[in-house]
Short mmCIF file of C-alpha atoms in Angstrom, two decimals:
data_model
loop_
_atom_site.label_atom_id
_atom_site.label_comp_id
_atom_site.label_asym_id
_atom_site.label_seq_id
_atom_site.Cartn_x
_atom_site.Cartn_y
_atom_site.Cartn_z
CA MET A 1 73.71 99.70 102.28
CA ARG A 2 73.18 95.99 102.82
CA VAL A 3 75.76 94.61 105.25
CA GLY A 4 76.43 90.95 105.92
CA LEU A 5 77.50 90.48 109.54
CA PHE A 6 80.15 87.82 110.01
CA VAL A 7 79.53 87.06 113.67
CA THR A 8 82.59 84.74 114.12
CA CYS A 9 82.66 81.48 116.06
CA LEU A 10 83.91 82.85 119.37
CA VAL A 11 81.41 85.71 119.49
CA ASP A 12 78.55 83.35 118.71
CA SER A 13 79.51 80.77 121.32
CA MET A 14 81.25 82.79 124.04
CA ARG A 15 80.11 86.43 124.03
CA PRO A 16 77.01 87.19 121.94
CA SER A 17 76.80 90.68 123.44
CA ILE A 18 79.56 91.67 121.01
CA GLY A 19 77.41 90.59 118.09
CA PHE A 20 74.36 92.45 119.38
CA SER A 21 76.48 95.56 119.97
CA THR A 22 77.77 95.33 116.41
CA VAL A 23 74.25 95.10 115.00
CA GLU A 24 73.20 98.10 117.11
CA LEU A 25 76.09 100.21 115.82
CA LEU A 26 75.49 99.32 112.19
CA GLU A 27 71.72 99.75 112.31
CA SER A 28 72.01 103.09 114.11
CA ALA A 29 74.09 104.28 111.15
CA GLY A 30 71.38 103.26 108.70
CA CYS A 31 72.72 99.91 107.52
CA ASP A 32 70.46 97.01 106.58
CA VAL A 33 72.18 94.28 108.60
CA VAL A 34 71.76 90.65 107.59
CA VAL A 35 73.15 87.74 109.62
CA PRO A 36 73.43 84.63 107.39
CA GLN A 37 72.09 81.85 109.57
CA ALA A 38 74.18 79.10 108.00
CA GLN A 39 77.51 80.84 108.51
CA THR A 40 80.22 78.85 110.26
CA CYS A 41 83.97 79.19 110.74
CA CYS A 42 86.05 81.09 108.20
CA GLY A 43 88.72 78.39 108.40
CA GLN A 44 91.37 80.35 110.27
CA PRO A 45 92.20 77.66 112.89
CA ALA A 46 92.51 75.02 110.18
CA TRP A 47 94.67 77.33 108.04
CA ASN A 48 97.01 78.12 110.94
CA SER A 49 97.29 74.39 111.69
CA GLY A 50 98.19 73.47 108.11
CA ASP A 51 94.90 71.74 107.28
CA HIS A 52 94.47 73.37 103.89
CA GLU A 53 91.82 70.95 102.66
CA SER A 54 89.41 71.83 105.46
CA THR A 55 90.26 75.51 105.06
CA HIS A 56 89.38 75.39 101.37
CA LYS A 57 85.96 73.86 102.08
CA LEU A 58 85.14 76.37 104.82
CA ALA A 59 86.38 79.32 102.80
CA GLN A 60 84.34 78.30 99.76
CA LYS A 61 81.23 78.04 101.95
CA TRP A 62 81.93 81.42 103.55
CA LEU A 63 82.46 83.05 100.18
CA ALA A 64 79.15 81.74 98.80
CA GLU A 65 77.26 83.03 101.85
CA PHE A 66 78.70 86.55 101.93
CA GLU A 67 79.48 87.68 98.40
CA GLN A 68 75.86 88.78 97.88
CA PHE A 69 76.25 91.77 100.22
CA ASP A 70 77.41 95.32 99.57
CA TYR A 71 79.82 94.95 102.49
CA VAL A 72 80.89 92.29 104.97
CA VAL A 73 81.73 93.38 108.52
CA ALA A 74 83.28 91.36 111.35
CA PRO A 75 83.86 92.45 114.98
CA SER A 76 87.24 90.73 114.78
CA GLY A 77 90.51 91.75 113.18
CA SER A 78 91.77 88.17 112.99
CA CYS A 79 88.70 86.73 111.23
CA ALA A 80 88.39 89.74 108.92
CA GLY A 81 92.09 89.39 108.20
CA MET A 82 91.71 85.73 107.32
CA THR A 83 88.98 86.39 104.76
CA LYS A 84 90.40 89.65 103.41
CA VAL A 85 94.10 88.79 103.27
CA HIS A 86 94.52 85.02 103.14
CA TYR A 87 91.67 83.71 100.99
CA THR A 88 93.47 84.48 97.74
CA GLU A 89 96.25 82.16 98.94
CA VAL A 90 93.70 79.53 100.02
CA PHE A 91 92.26 79.60 96.47
CA LYS A 92 95.57 79.97 94.64
CA ASN A 93 94.92 76.85 92.54
CA ASP A 94 91.36 77.81 91.62
CA PRO A 95 91.31 80.98 89.43
CA ASP A 96 87.54 81.50 89.66
CA LEU A 97 87.37 81.26 93.46
CA LYS A 98 90.51 83.35 93.80
CA MET A 99 88.98 86.13 91.68
CA ARG A 100 85.71 86.01 93.65
CA ALA A 101 87.63 86.15 96.93
CA ALA A 102 89.69 89.10 95.73
CA ARG A 103 86.54 91.00 94.75
CA LEU A 104 84.88 90.36 98.10
CA ALA A 105 88.06 91.32 99.96
CA THR A 106 87.62 94.92 98.79
CA ARG A 107 84.22 94.99 100.53
CA THR A 108 85.23 93.18 103.74
CA TYR A 109 86.05 95.19 106.85
CA GLU A 110 86.88 94.93 110.52
CA LEU A 111 84.15 96.74 112.46
CA THR A 112 85.93 99.92 113.59
CA ASP A 113 87.60 100.37 110.21
CA PHE A 114 84.18 100.14 108.56
CA LEU A 115 82.57 102.60 110.96
CA VAL A 116 85.29 105.22 110.51
CA ASN A 117 86.24 104.85 106.85
CA VAL A 118 83.00 103.71 105.20
CA ILE A 119 80.14 104.91 107.41
CA GLY A 120 81.77 108.11 108.67
CA LEU A 121 81.67 109.59 112.17
CA GLU A 122 78.85 112.01 111.41
CA LYS A 123 76.38 109.15 110.90
CA LEU A 124 77.19 107.24 114.07
CA LYS A 125 75.11 107.17 117.22
CA LEU A 126 77.25 106.02 120.12
CA GLY A 127 76.12 105.01 123.58
CA ALA A 128 77.21 106.36 126.95
CA SER A 129 79.69 104.61 129.22
CA GLU A 130 79.94 104.42 132.99
CA LEU A 131 83.72 104.28 132.53
CA SER A 132 85.91 107.37 132.57
CA GLN A 133 89.33 105.83 131.92
CA ILE A 134 90.23 102.86 129.73
CA THR A 135 93.33 101.50 128.04
CA TYR A 136 93.38 99.96 124.56
CA HIS A 137 95.17 96.82 123.39
CA ASP A 138 95.95 96.56 119.67
CA SER A 139 95.36 92.94 118.68
CA CYS A 140 97.99 91.61 116.30
CA SER A 141 95.92 90.58 113.25
CA GLY A 142 93.85 93.74 113.09
CA LEU A 143 96.94 95.89 113.55
CA ARG A 144 99.40 94.14 111.27
CA GLU A 145 97.13 92.72 108.57
CA LEU A 146 94.47 95.43 108.36
CA GLY A 147 96.10 98.57 109.76
CA VAL A 148 93.55 98.93 112.55
CA GLN A 149 94.94 101.16 115.27
CA GLN A 150 93.67 104.72 115.14
CA GLN A 151 90.11 103.76 114.14
CA PRO A 152 88.96 102.43 117.55
CA ARG A 153 90.62 105.35 119.32
CA THR A 154 88.83 107.80 117.03
CA LEU A 155 85.49 106.18 117.88
CA ILE A 156 86.17 106.16 121.61
CA GLY A 157 87.21 109.81 121.40
CA LYS A 158 83.87 110.65 119.81
CA MET A 159 82.02 109.22 122.83
CA GLY A 160 83.13 112.00 125.10
CA GLY A 161 83.95 111.51 128.76
CA VAL A 162 86.12 108.43 128.20
CA GLU A 163 89.87 108.98 128.49
CA ILE A 164 92.31 106.56 126.92
CA LEU A 165 95.33 105.85 129.13
CA GLU A 166 97.85 104.31 126.76
CA MET A 167 99.79 101.38 128.18
CA LYS A 168 103.54 100.96 127.79
CA ASP A 169 103.22 99.10 124.50
CA SER A 170 99.68 98.66 123.24
CA ARG A 171 101.05 96.96 120.10
CA GLN A 172 102.74 94.12 121.99
CA CYS A 173 101.12 90.69 121.55
CA CYS A 174 99.04 89.32 124.43
CA GLY A 175 100.37 85.81 123.81
CA PHE A 176 97.18 84.27 122.45
CA GLY A 177 97.90 83.70 118.77
CA GLY A 178 95.23 81.02 118.40
CA THR A 179 96.91 77.62 118.40
CA PHE A 180 100.16 79.25 119.61
CA ALA A 181 98.68 79.42 123.11
CA LEU A 182 98.08 75.66 122.99
CA LYS A 183 101.41 74.65 121.48
CA TYR A 184 103.56 76.97 123.57
CA GLY A 185 101.58 77.41 126.76
CA GLU A 186 104.40 78.58 129.03
CA VAL A 187 105.64 81.16 126.54
CA SER A 188 102.10 82.35 125.93
CA SER A 189 101.46 82.70 129.66
CA ALA A 190 104.63 84.73 130.18
CA ILE A 191 103.73 87.09 127.33
CA CYS A 192 100.21 87.51 128.66
CA THR A 193 101.42 88.20 132.20
CA ASP A 194 103.62 90.98 130.83
CA LYS A 195 100.67 92.42 128.91
CA CYS A 196 98.44 92.33 131.99
CA GLU A 197 101.08 94.11 134.06
CA GLN A 198 101.11 96.85 131.42
CA VAL A 199 97.33 97.11 131.73
CA GLN A 200 97.54 97.31 135.52
CA ALA A 201 100.22 100.02 135.38
CA THR A 202 97.84 102.41 133.62
CA GLY A 203 95.32 102.32 136.46
CA ALA A 204 92.51 102.17 133.90
CA GLN A 205 89.09 100.82 134.85
CA ALA A 206 88.96 98.61 131.75
CA VAL A 207 91.07 97.27 128.93
CA VAL A 208 89.29 97.51 125.58
CA LEU A 209 90.14 95.62 122.39
CA GLY A 210 88.71 94.28 119.15
CA ASP A 211 89.30 90.53 119.17
CA LEU A 212 87.55 88.10 121.50
CA GLY A 213 90.38 85.57 121.47
CA CYS A 214 92.72 88.20 122.92
CA MET A 215 89.98 89.33 125.31
CA MET A 216 89.55 85.84 126.74
CA ASN A 217 93.30 85.40 127.06
CA ILE A 218 93.84 88.71 128.86
CA GLU A 219 90.77 88.39 131.07
CA GLY A 220 91.71 84.86 132.11
CA ARG A 221 95.19 85.95 133.13
CA LEU A 222 93.95 89.05 134.95
CA ARG A 223 91.51 86.98 136.99
CA ARG A 224 94.21 84.47 137.91
CA MET A 225 96.29 87.44 139.06
CA GLY A 226 93.40 88.50 141.31
CA ASP A 227 92.65 91.56 139.17
CA ASN A 228 89.03 92.56 138.41
CA THR A 229 89.79 95.13 135.71
CA GLN A 230 86.98 95.01 133.14
CA VAL A 231 87.76 93.52 129.74
CA LEU A 232 85.51 94.86 126.98
CA HIS A 233 85.16 94.60 123.24
CA VAL A 234 85.21 98.01 121.61
CA ALA A 235 81.67 97.42 120.29
CA GLU A 236 80.41 96.86 123.84
CA LEU A 237 82.06 100.08 125.01
CA LEU A 238 80.67 102.11 122.10
CA THR A 239 77.10 100.96 122.78
CA GLY A 240 77.30 100.95 126.58
CA ARG A 241 76.32 97.29 126.57
CA LYS A 242 77.47 95.24 129.54
CA PRO A 243 79.25 91.91 128.97
CA GLY A 244 76.67 89.17 128.49
CA GLN A 245 73.84 91.64 127.87
CA VAL A 246 71.84 90.82 124.72
#
């Protein structure tokens, strides 16, 4: 199958190792992975800020770049959720674009959901990890918009040798929320501190998750708390790739 990889802005600019891990996972399962070189933002920050005109332009560009593929995969629940769930609302006044977006939505997936429910576990080749105990944080968009919760745990369970120590409430928000963290900094910080204390209470060597925005938020707070717990994207864990390794 021909898969278009939606790298996402944060992965491209802040942690390319997630993108390389995603390519490795997809190619090891036999996918023909294509990374459209002209891809940019999906429009999520503009949409959340009420700038619908900019969102429409970005979404139209994204749609034109990705609708050629059999599937579109993103290592991000929030960006996949934007394109899969919200584009029909973005294009509500344009019937043709709305129909095209709805068709592509059926072929657009968050990474772990795609690996489990489209590829299938029997086709996957997963790496080995130096970690024996991790805890998993369920990022809000992937969980609530796409139903991503069991999929990453199923994949981690297939690795063997990696135990998941569930935190008190893995479904609780980390306080990032995109522009929420900017508009309500003190509230965001308090929520994130609570999340980090839950991570610490497990005694896990690493916290693993599927959205880089949440990763950056949690890692930043942990470091300010003097905590060196590793913070990994699930794709990095599944391939054994170290942060920053490309």
